[in-house]
mmCIF file of C-alpha atoms in Angstrom:
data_model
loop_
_atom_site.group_PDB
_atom_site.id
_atom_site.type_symbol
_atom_site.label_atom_id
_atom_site.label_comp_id
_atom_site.label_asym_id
_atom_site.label_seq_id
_atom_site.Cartn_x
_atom_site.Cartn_y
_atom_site.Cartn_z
ATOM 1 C CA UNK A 1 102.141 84.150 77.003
ATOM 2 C CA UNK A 2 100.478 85.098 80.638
ATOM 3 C CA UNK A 3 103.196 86.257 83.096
ATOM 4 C CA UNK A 4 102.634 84.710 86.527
ATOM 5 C CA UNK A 5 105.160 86.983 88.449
ATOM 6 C CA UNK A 6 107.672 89.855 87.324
ATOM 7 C CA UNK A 7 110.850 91.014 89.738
ATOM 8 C CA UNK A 8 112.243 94.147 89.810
ATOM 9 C CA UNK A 9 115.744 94.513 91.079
ATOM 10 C CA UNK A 10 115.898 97.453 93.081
ATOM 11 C CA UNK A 11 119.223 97.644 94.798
ATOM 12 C CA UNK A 12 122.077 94.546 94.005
ATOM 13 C CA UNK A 13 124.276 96.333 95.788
ATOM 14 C CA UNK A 14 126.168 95.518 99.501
ATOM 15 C CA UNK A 15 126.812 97.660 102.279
ATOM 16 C CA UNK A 16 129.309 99.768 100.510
ATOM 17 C CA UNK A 17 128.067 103.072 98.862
ATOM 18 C CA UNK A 18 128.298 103.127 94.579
ATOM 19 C CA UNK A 19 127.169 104.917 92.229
ATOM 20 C CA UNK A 20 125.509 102.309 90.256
ATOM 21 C CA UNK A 21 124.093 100.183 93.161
ATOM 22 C CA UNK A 22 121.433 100.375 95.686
ATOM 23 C CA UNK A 23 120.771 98.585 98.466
ATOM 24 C CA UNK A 24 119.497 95.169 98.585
ATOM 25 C CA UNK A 25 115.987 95.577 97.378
ATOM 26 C CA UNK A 26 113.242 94.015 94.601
ATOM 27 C CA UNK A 27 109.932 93.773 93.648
ATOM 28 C CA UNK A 28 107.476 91.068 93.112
ATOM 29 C CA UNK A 29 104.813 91.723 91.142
ATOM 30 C CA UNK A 30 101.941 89.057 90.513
ATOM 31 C CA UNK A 31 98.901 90.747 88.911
ATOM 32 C CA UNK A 32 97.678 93.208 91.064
ATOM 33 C CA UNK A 33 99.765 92.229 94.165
ATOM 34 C CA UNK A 34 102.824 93.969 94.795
ATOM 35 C CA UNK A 35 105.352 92.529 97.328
ATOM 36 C CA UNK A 36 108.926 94.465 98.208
ATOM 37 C CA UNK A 37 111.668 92.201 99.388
ATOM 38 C CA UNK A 38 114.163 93.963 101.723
ATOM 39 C CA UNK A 39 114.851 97.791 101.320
ATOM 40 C CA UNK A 40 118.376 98.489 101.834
ATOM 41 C CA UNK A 41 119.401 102.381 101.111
ATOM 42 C CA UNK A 42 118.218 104.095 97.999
ATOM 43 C CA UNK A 43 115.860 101.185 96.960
ATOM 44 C CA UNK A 44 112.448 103.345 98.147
ATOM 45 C CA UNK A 45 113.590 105.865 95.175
ATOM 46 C CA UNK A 46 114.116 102.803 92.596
ATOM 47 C CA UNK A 47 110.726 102.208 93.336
ATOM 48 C CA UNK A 48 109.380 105.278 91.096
ATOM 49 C CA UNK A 49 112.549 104.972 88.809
ATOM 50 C CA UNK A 50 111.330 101.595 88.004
ATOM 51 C CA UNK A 51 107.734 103.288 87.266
ATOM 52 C CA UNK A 52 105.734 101.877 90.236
ATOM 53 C CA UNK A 53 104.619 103.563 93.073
ATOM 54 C CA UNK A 54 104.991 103.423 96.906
ATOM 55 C CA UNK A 55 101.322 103.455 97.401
ATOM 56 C CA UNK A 56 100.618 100.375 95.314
ATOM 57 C CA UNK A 57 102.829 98.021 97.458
ATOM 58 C CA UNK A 58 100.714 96.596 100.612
ATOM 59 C CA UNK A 59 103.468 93.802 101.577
ATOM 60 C CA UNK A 60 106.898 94.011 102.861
ATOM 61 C CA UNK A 61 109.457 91.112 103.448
ATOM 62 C CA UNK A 62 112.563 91.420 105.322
ATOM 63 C CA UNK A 63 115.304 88.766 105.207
ATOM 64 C CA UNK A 64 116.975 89.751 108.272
ATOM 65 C CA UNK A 65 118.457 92.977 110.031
ATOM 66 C CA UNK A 66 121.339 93.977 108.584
ATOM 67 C CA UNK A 67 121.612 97.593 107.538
ATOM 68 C CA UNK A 68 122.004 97.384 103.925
ATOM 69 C CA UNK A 69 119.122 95.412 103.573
ATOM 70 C CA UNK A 70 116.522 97.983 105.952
ATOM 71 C CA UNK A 71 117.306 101.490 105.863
ATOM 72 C CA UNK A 72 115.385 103.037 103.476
ATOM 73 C CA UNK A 73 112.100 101.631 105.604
ATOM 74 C CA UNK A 74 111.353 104.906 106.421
ATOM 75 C CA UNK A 75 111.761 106.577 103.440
ATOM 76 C CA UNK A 76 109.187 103.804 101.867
ATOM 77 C CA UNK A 77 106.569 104.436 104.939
ATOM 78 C CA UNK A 78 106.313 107.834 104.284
ATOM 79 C CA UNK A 79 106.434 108.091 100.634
ATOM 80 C CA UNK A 80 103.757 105.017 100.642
ATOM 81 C CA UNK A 81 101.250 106.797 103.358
ATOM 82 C CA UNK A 82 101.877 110.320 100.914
ATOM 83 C CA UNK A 83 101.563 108.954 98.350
ATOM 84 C CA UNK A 84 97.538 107.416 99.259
ATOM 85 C CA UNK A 85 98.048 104.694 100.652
ATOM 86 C CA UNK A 86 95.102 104.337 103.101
ATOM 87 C CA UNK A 87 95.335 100.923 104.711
ATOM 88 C CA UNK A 88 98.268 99.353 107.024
ATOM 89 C CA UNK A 89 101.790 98.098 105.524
ATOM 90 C CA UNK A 90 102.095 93.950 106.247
ATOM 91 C CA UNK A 91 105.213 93.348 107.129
ATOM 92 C CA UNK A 92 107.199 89.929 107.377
ATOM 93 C CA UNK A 93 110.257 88.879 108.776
ATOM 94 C CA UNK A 94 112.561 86.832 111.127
ATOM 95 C CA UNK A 95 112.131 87.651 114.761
ATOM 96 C CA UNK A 96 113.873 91.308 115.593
ATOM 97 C CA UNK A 97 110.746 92.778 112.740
ATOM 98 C CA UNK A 98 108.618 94.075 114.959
ATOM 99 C CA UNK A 99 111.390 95.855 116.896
ATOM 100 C CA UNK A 100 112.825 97.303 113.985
ATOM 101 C CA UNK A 101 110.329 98.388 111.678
ATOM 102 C CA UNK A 102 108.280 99.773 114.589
ATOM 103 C CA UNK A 103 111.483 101.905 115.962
ATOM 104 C CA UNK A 104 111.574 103.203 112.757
ATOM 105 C CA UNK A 105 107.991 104.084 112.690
ATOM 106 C CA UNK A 106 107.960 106.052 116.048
ATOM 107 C CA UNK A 107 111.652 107.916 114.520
ATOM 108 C CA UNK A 108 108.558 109.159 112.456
ATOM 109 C CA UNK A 109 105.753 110.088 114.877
ATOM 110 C CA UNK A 110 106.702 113.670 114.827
ATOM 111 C CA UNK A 111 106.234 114.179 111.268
ATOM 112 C CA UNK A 112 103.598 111.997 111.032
ATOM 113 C CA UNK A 113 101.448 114.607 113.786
ATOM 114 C CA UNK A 114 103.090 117.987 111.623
ATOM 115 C CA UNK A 115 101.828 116.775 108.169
ATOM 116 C CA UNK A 116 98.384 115.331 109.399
ATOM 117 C CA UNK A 117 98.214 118.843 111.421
ATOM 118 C CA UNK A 118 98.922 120.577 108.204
ATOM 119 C CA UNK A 119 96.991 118.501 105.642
ATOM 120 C CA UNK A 120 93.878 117.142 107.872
ATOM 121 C CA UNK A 121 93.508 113.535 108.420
ATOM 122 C CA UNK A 122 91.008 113.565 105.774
ATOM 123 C CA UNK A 123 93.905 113.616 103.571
ATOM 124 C CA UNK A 124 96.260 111.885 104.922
ATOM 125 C CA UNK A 125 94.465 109.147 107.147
ATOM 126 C CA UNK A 126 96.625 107.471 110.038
ATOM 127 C CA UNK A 127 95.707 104.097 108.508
ATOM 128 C CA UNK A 128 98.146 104.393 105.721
ATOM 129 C CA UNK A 129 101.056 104.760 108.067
ATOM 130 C CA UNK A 130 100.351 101.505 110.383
ATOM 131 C CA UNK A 131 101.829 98.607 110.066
ATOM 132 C CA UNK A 132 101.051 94.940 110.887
ATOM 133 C CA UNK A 133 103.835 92.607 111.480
ATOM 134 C CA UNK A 134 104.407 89.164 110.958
ATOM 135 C CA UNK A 135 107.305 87.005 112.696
ATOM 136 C CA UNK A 136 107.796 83.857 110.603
ATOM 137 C CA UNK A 137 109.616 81.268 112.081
ATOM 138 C CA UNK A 138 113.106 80.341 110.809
ATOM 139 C CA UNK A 139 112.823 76.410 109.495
ATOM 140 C CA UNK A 140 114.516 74.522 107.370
ATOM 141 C CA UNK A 141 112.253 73.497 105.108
ATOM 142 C CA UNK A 142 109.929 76.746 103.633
ATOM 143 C CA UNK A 143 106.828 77.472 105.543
ATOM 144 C CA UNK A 144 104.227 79.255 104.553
ATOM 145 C CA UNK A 145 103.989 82.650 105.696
ATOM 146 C CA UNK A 146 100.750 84.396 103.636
ATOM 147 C CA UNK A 147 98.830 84.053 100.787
ATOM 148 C CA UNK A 148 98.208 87.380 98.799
ATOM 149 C CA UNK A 149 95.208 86.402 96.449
ATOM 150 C CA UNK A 150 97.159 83.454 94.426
ATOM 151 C CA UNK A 151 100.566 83.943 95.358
ATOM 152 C CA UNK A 152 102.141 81.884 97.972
ATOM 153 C CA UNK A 153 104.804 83.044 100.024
ATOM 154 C CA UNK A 154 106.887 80.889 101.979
ATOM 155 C CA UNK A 155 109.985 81.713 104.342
ATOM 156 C CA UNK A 156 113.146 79.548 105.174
ATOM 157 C CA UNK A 157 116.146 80.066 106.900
ATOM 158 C CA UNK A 158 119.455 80.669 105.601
ATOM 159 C CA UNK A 159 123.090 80.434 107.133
ATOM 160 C CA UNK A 160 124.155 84.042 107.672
ATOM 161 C CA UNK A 161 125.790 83.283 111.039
ATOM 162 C CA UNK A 162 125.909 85.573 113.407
ATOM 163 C CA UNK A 163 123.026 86.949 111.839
ATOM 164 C CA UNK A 164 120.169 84.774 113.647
ATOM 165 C CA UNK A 165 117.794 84.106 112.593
ATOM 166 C CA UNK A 166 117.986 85.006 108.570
ATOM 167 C CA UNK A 167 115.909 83.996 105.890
ATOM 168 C CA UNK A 168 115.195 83.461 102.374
ATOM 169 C CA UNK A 169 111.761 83.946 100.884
ATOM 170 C CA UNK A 170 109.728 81.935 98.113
ATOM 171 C CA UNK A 171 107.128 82.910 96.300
ATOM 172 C CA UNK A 172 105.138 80.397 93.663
ATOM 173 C CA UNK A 173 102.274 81.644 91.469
ATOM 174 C CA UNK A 174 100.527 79.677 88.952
ATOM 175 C CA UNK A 175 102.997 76.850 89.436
ATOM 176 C CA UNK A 176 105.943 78.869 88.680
ATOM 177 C CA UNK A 177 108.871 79.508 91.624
ATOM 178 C CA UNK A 178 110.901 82.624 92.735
ATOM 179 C CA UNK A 179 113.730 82.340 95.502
ATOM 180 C CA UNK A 180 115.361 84.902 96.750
ATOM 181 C CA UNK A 181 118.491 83.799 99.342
ATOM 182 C CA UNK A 182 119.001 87.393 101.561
ATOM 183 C CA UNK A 183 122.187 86.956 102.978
ATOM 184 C CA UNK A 184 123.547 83.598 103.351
ATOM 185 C CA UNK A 185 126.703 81.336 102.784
ATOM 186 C CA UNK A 186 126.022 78.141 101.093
ATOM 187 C CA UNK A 187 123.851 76.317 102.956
ATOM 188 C CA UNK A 188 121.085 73.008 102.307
ATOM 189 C CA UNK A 189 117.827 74.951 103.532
ATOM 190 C CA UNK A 190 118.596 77.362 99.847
ATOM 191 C CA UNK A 191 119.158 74.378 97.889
ATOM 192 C CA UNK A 192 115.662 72.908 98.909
ATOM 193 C CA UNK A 193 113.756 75.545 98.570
ATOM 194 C CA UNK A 194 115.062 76.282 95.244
ATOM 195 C CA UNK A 195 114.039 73.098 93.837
ATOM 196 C CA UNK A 196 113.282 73.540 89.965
ATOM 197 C CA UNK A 197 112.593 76.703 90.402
ATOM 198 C CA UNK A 198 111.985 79.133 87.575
ATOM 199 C CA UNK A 199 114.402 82.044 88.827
ATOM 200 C CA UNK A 200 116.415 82.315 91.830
ATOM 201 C CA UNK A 201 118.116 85.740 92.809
ATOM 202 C CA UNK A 202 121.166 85.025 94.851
ATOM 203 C CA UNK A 203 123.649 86.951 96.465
ATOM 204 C CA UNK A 204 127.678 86.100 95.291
ATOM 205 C CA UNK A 205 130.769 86.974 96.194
ATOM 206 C CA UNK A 206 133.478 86.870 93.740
ATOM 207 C CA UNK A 207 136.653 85.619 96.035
ATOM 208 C CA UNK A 208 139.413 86.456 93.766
ATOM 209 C CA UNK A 209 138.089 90.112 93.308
ATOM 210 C CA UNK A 210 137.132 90.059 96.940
ATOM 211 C CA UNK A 211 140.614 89.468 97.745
ATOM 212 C CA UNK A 212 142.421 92.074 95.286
ATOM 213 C CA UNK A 213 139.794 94.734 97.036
ATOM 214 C CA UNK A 214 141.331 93.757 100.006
ATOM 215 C CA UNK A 215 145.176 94.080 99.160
ATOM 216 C CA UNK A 216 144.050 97.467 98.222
ATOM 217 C CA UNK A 217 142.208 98.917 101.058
ATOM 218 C CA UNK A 218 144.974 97.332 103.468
ATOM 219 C CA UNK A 219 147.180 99.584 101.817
ATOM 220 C CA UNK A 220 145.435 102.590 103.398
ATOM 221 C CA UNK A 221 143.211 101.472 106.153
ATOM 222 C CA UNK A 222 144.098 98.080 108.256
ATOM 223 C CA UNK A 223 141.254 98.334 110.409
ATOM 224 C CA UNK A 224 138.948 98.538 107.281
ATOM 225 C CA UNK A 225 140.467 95.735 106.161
ATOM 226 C CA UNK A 226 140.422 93.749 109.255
ATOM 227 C CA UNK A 227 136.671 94.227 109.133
ATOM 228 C CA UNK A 228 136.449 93.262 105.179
ATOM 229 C CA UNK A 229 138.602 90.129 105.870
ATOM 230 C CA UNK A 230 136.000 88.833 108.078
ATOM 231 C CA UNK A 231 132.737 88.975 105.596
ATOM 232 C CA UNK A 232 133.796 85.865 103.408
ATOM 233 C CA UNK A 233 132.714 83.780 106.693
ATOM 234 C CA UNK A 234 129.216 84.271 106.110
ATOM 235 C CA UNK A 235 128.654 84.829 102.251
ATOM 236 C CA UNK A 236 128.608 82.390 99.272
ATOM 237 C CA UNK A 237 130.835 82.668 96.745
ATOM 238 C CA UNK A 238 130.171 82.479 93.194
ATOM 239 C CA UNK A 239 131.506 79.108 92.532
ATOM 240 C CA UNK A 240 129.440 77.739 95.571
ATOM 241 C CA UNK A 241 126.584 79.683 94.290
ATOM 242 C CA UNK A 242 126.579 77.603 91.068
ATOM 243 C CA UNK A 243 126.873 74.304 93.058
ATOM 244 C CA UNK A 244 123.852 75.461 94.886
ATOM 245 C CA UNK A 245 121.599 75.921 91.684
ATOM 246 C CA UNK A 246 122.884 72.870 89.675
ATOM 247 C CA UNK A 247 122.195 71.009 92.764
ATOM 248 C CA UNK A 248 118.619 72.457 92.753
ATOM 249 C CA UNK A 249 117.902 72.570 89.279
ATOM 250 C CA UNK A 250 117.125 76.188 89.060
ATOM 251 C CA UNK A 251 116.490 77.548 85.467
ATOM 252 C CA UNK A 252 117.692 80.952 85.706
ATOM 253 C CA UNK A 253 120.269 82.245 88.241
ATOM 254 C CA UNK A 254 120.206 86.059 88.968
ATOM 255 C CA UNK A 255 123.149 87.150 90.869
ATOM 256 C CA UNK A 256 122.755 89.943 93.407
ATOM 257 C CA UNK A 257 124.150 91.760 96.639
ATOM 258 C CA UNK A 258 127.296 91.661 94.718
ATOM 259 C CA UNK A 259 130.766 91.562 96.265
ATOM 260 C CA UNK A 260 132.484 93.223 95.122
ATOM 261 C CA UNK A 261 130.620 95.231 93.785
ATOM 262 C CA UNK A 262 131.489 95.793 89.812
ATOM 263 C CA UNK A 263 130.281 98.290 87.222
ATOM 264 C CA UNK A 264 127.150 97.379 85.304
ATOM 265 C CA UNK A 265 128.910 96.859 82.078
ATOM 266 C CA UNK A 266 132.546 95.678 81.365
ATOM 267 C CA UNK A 267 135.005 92.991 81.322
ATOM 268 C CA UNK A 268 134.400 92.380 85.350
ATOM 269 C CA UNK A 269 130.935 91.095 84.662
ATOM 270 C CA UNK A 270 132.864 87.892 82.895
ATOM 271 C CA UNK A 271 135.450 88.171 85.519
ATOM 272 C CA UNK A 272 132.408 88.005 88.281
ATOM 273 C CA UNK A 273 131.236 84.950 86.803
ATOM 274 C CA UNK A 274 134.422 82.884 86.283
ATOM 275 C CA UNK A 275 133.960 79.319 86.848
ATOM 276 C CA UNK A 276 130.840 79.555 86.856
ATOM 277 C CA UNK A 277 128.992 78.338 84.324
ATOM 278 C CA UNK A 278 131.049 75.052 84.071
ATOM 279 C CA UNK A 279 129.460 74.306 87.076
ATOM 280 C CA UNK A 280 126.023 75.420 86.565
ATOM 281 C CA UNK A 281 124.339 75.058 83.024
ATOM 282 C CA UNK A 282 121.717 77.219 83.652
ATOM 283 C CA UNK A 283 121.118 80.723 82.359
ATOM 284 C CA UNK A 284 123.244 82.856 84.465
ATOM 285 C CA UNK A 285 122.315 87.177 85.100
ATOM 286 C CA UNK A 286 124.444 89.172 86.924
ATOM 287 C CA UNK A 287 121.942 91.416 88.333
ATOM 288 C CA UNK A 288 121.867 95.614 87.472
ATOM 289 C CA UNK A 289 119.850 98.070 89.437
ATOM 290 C CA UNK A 290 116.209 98.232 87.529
ATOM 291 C CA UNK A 291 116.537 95.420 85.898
ATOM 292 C CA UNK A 292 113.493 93.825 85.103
ATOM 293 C CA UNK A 293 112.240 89.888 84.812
ATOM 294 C CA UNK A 294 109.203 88.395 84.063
ATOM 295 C CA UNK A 295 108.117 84.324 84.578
ATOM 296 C CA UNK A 296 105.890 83.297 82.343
ATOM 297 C CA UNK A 297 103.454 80.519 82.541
#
């Protein structure tokens, strides 16, 4: 069976530093086109863990600016320009892109001059470390945003309030569908754009384990916890993230950006998912660092 798009899960973790989980971060891979989707801290190094390289990936999309979801961009542009990359990164995103990715690039401009000083330009050409960035506009219904040789990406927006403007990329290749939400709570723009579609990787929150975390850490830190009690206000829960895909028709629901976050293996990952599949009767994933999918045609 031909494969008309693979995902790699980089990072399925939140902004909260473990072990076992990265970042918010993937790959989508579509014959010779490689396309990263947000690059939250420590997803640049899942990149070669996951046996791909830096150098190979000439497209960037960024849900929105939140720092779990953009900090290892500078990590990626330099490992992608050292690596041999010899042409500009495309980059697309909500508006607040350009501003961020290129603050991150001039962060860089010393070591950029040291290494090309050091190495010659012949070796390391400034064209590898440019960028060229795209604003899409944050609509409702998906618009189209490029086409990479046969895949079609498409941007909509998502409800991530205060966050505005976020989105939610979809790519389709070959007549198959891949969502990804970004950030969001549960919201009519995902629902649409995930219409039959083959995979959709969605963020959760777990509210029951959400809460327990949060008995816990007011034991010990009440301003922590003041600032924990507020993120349930503009994330989807798990039993609203099943609503979302029955009511879409998805055919395989990857959960990601998990919150809690839980180990990789273990009772929690049934405790995650509670509820959920009397909802939804989909296949349901809870998403694992490196995990890898393929849609076939």
């Amino acid at each position: 069976m031909t494969v008309a798009m693979e995902v790699v899960l980089l990072g399925t973790g939140s902004p909260m530093y473990n072990a076992a989980r990265c970042g918010a971060g993937y790959v989508v891979i579509a014959g010779e086109t490689q396309v990263v989707v947000d690059l939250g801290w420590g997803a640049s190094r899942r990149i070669n863990a996951a046996g791909l390289q830096q150098a190979n990936v000439g497209h960037l999309c960024l849900t929105h600016m939140h720092s779990d979801h953009i900090t290892d961009i500078p990590d990626f542009l330099m490992q992608r320009w050292t690596g041999g990359a010899t042409g500009p990164l495309q980059v697309y995103g909500p508006v607040g892109t350009r501003e961020t990715v290129t603050a991150f690039q001039a962060a860089l401009r010393l070591d950029v001059e040291y290494r090309i000083a050091h190495h010659g330009e012949d070796k390391l050409p400034r064209s590898g470390f440019e960028i060229d960035v795209t604003e899409a506009p944050a609509t409702p219904a998906a618009t189209h945003v490029v086409t990479v040789g046969d895949l079609l990406i498409e941007a909509f927006e998502v409800d991530h309030f205060p966050v505005v403007p976020a989105l939610g990329f979809r790519f389709t290749r070959h007549g198959r569908t891949l969502v990804f939400s970004g950030d969001t709570g549960k919201c009519d723009s995902l629902v649409e754009a995930s219409r039959s579609a083959d995979m959709l990787v969605c963020e959760a929150m777990n509210r029951g384990m959400w809460d327990g975390l949060l008995s816990v850490v007011r034991t010990r830190n009440e301003r922590g916890a003041a600032i924990l009690s507020d993120v349930p206000s503009y994330h989807a829960t798990t039993i609203e993230v099943a609503e979302m895909a029955r009511d879409a028709g998805v055919r395989h629901l990857v959960l990601s950006h998990l919150l809690p976050m839980i180990p990789n293996e273990g009772p929690g990952l049934d405790a995650f998912t509670a509820g959920m599949s009397e909802i939804y009767g989909g296949k349901i994933t809870v998403g694992s660092d490196l995990q890898r999918f393929s849609i076939e045609m």
